[in-house]
XYZ file of C-alpha atoms in Angstrom:
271
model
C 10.365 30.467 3.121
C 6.393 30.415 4.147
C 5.080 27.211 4.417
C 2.270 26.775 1.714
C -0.861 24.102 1.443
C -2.912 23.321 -1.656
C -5.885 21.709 -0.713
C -7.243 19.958 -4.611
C -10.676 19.180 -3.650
C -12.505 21.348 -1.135
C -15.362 19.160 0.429
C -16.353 18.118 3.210
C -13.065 16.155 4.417
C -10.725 19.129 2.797
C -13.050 21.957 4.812
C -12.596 19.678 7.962
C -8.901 20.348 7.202
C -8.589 23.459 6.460
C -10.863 24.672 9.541
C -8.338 22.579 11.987
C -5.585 24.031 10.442
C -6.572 27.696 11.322
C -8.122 26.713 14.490
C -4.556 25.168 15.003
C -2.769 28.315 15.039
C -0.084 26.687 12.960
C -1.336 27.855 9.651
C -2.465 31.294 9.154
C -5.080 31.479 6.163
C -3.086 33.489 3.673
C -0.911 30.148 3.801
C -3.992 28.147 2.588
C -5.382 27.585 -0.755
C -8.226 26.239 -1.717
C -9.045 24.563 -5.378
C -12.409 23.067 -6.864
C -14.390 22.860 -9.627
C -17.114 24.410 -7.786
C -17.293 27.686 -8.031
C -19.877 28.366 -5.245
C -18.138 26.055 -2.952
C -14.607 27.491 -3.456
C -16.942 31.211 -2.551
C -18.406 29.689 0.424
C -14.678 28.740 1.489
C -12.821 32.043 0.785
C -15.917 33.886 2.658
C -15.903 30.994 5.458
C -11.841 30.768 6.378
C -10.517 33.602 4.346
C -8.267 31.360 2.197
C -7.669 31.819 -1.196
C -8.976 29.966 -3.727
C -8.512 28.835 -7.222
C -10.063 27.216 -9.811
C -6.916 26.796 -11.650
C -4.536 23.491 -10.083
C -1.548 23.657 -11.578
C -1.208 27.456 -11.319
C -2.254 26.906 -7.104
C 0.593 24.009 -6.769
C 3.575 25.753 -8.288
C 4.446 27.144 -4.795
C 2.897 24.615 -2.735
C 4.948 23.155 0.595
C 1.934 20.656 1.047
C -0.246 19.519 -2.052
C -3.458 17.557 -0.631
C -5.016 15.844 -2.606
C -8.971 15.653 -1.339
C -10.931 14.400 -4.524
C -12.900 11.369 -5.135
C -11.118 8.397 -5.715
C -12.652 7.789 -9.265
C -11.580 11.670 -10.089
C -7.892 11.079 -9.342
C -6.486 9.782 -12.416
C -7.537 12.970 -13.726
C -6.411 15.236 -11.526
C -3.147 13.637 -11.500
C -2.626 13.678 -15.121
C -3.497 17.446 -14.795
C -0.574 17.903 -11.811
C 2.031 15.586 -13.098
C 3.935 18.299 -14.875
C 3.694 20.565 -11.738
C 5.139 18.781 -8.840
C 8.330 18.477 -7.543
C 10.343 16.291 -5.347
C 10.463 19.082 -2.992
C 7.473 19.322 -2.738
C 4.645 16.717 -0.147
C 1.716 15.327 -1.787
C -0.988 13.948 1.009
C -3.768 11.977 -0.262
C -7.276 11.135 1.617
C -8.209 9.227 -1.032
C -9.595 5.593 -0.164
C -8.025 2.822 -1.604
C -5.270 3.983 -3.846
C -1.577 3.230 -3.094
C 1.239 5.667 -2.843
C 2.548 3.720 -5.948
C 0.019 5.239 -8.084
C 0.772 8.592 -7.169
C 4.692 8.060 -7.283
C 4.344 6.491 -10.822
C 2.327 9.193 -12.169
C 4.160 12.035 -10.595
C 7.737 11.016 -11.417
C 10.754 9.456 -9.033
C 11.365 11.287 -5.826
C 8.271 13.035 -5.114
C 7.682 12.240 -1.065
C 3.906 10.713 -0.737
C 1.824 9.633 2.336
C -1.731 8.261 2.274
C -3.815 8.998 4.667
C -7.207 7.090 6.213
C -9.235 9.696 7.888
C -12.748 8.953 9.206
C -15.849 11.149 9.856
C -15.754 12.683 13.240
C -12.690 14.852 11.665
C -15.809 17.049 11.246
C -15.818 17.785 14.627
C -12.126 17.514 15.062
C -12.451 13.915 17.165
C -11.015 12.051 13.822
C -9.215 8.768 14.063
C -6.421 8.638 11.083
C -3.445 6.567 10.200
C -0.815 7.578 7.744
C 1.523 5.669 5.494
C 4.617 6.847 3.763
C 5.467 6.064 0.433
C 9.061 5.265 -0.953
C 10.362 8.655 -0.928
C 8.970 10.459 2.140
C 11.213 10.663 4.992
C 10.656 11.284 8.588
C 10.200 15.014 8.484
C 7.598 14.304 6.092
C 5.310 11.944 8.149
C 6.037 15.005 10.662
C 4.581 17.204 8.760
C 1.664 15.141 7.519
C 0.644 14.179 11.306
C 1.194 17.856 12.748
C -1.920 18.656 9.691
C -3.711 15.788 10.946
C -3.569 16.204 14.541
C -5.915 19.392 14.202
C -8.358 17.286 13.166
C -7.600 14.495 15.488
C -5.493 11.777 16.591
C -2.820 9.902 14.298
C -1.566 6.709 14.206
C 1.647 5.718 11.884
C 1.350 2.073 9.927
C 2.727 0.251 7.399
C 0.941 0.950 4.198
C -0.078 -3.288 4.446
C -2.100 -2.286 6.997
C -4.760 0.341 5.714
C -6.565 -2.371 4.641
C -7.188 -3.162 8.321
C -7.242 0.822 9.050
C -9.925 1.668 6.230
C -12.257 -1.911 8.447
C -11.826 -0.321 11.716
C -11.624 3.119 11.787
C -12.191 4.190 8.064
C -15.411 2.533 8.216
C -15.798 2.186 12.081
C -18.526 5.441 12.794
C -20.719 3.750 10.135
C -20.914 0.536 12.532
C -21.462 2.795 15.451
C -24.397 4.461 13.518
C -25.601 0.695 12.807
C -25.620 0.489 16.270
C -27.420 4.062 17.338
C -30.098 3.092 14.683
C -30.108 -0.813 16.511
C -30.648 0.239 19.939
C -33.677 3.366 18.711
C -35.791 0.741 17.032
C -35.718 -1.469 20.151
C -36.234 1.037 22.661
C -39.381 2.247 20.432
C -40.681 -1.281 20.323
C -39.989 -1.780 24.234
C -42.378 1.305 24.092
C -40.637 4.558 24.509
C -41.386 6.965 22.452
C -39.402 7.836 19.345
C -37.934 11.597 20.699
C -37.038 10.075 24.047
C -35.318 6.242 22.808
C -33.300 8.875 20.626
C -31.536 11.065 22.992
C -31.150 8.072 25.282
C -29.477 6.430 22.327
C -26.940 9.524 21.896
C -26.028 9.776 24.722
C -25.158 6.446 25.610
C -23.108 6.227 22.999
C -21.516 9.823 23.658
C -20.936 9.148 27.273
C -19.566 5.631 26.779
C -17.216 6.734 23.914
C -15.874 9.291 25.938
C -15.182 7.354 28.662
C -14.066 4.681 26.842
C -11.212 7.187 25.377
C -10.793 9.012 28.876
C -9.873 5.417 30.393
C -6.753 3.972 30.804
C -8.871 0.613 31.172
C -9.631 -1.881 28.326
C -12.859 -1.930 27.222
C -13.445 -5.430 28.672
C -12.718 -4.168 32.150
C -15.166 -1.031 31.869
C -17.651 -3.462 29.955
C -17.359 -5.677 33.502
C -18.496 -3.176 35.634
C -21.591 -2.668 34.629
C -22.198 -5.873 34.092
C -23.829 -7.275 37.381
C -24.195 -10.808 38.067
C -27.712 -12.253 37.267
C -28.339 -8.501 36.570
C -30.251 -6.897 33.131
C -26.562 -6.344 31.516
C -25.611 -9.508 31.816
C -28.872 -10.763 30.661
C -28.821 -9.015 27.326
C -24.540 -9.839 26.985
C -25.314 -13.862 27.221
C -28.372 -13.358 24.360
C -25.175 -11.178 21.988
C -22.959 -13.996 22.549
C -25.109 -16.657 21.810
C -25.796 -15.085 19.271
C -22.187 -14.733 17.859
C -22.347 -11.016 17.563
C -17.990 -10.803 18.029
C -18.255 -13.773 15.327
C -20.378 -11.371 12.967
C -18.543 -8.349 13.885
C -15.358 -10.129 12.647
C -16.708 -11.069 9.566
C -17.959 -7.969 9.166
C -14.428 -6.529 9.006
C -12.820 -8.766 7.131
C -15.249 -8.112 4.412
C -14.663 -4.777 4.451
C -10.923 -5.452 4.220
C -11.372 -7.156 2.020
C -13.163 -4.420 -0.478
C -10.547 -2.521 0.526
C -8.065 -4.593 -1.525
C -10.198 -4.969 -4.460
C -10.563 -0.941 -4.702
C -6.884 -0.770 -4.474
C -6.390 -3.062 -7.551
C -8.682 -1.221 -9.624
C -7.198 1.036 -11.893
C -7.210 4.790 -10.510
């Protein structure tokens, strides 16, 4: 039988997807559907990848391998209630969605259906994402296969326990946002040390882009890279001893935790 995935939800994150997927080779688009409420996005789509589309859920599930589930956390209670009557045990529901358990989805969708959650982040836009998976109660082994051969188009993968997204959704989840925080940091200061806007910029970039890829083309820790260039009595070293005194590690952590933190709230809140 032909593999099948349902994509519910076809934004950003789910076009990411679905893109990576073809790119892949593994999934040819007649294999991929597409639903959402938009009509002009699900157009776009169809014209984009040449996957089918649908505006209809439960008719696009009934013959799914893979449903995956890409809406907004606050619009999942609904589409669940919508799907419940669809899916089957054979059948692998993925979610993206931040903050809610497999538990909700195995409650609503009935005993035995095999779930994993999934915390993506950003740069799955450009297929450099950094995502952990989870397995609920009733997914097995061949389905965290599965739902990290999807992911890996996009990416790399990590496997946790689903204790740990919490953590996951601090640092990586949330992670590009803090590097962003950092681009933005690092513009304004070269501006006021007097270069001009265009040029502290593309500086700023690439920095980051040359240190990131380093950083992930290294078998070194960061500490030893972060070492190297830092001379003794040099400039580096002069602006590291200002970050520690001023407890920038001690924010960062805090920083985290807080966002953990939210994490856990969201996942109490009713779906």
């Amino acid at each position: 039988m032909t593999k099948k995935i349902v994509f519910v939800g076809g934004g950003n994150m789910g076009e990411a997807l679905v893109a990576g997927l073809i790119r892949s080779g593994r999934w040819k688009a007649s294999q991929i559907v597409v639903c959402d409420v938009r009509h002009d996005q699900l157009v776009r789509l169809q014209l984009r990848y040449k996957v089918r589309a649908s505006a209809d859920n439960l008719q696009a599930i009934r013959h799914a391998t893979v449903i995956l589930l890409a809406v907004k956390p606050q619009h999942m209670k609904h589409v669940l209630g919508e799907l419940k009557s669809a899916v089957r045990p054979s059948q692998l529901v993925l979610s993206i969605a931040a903050g809610i358990k497999t538990s909700t989805f195995e409650k609503a969708l009935g005993k035995g259906v095999p779930v994993i959650r999934i915390m993506p982040n950003t740069p799955a836009l450009i297929s450099l994402g950094a995502a952990a998976i989870a397995r609920g109660r009733s997914a097995k082994e061949k389905h965290e296969h599965m739902a990290r051969e999807i992911m890996e188009t996009v990416g790399t993968v990590v496997t946790v326990p689903e204790s740990q997204m919490d953590a996951v959704t601090a640092v990586s989840g949330s992670g590009p946002a803090y590097v962003f925080y950092l681009a933005e940091a690092m513009k304004e200061a070269g501006q006021t040390l007097g270069l001009a806007p265009h040029v502290a910029d593309q500086l700023v970039r690439q920095t980051i882009k040359g240190a990131g890829t380093l950083l992930a083309q290294s078998h070194e820790e960061a500490h030893t890279l972060r070492q190297r260039v830092t001379s003794p009595g040099g400039t580096t070293e002069a602006a590291l001893k200002i970050m520690e005194k001023a407890k920038v590690r001690a924010i960062f952590l805090k920083a985290l935790k807080g966002a953990a933190q939210r994490s856990r709230e969201l996942s109490r809140q009713p779906s």
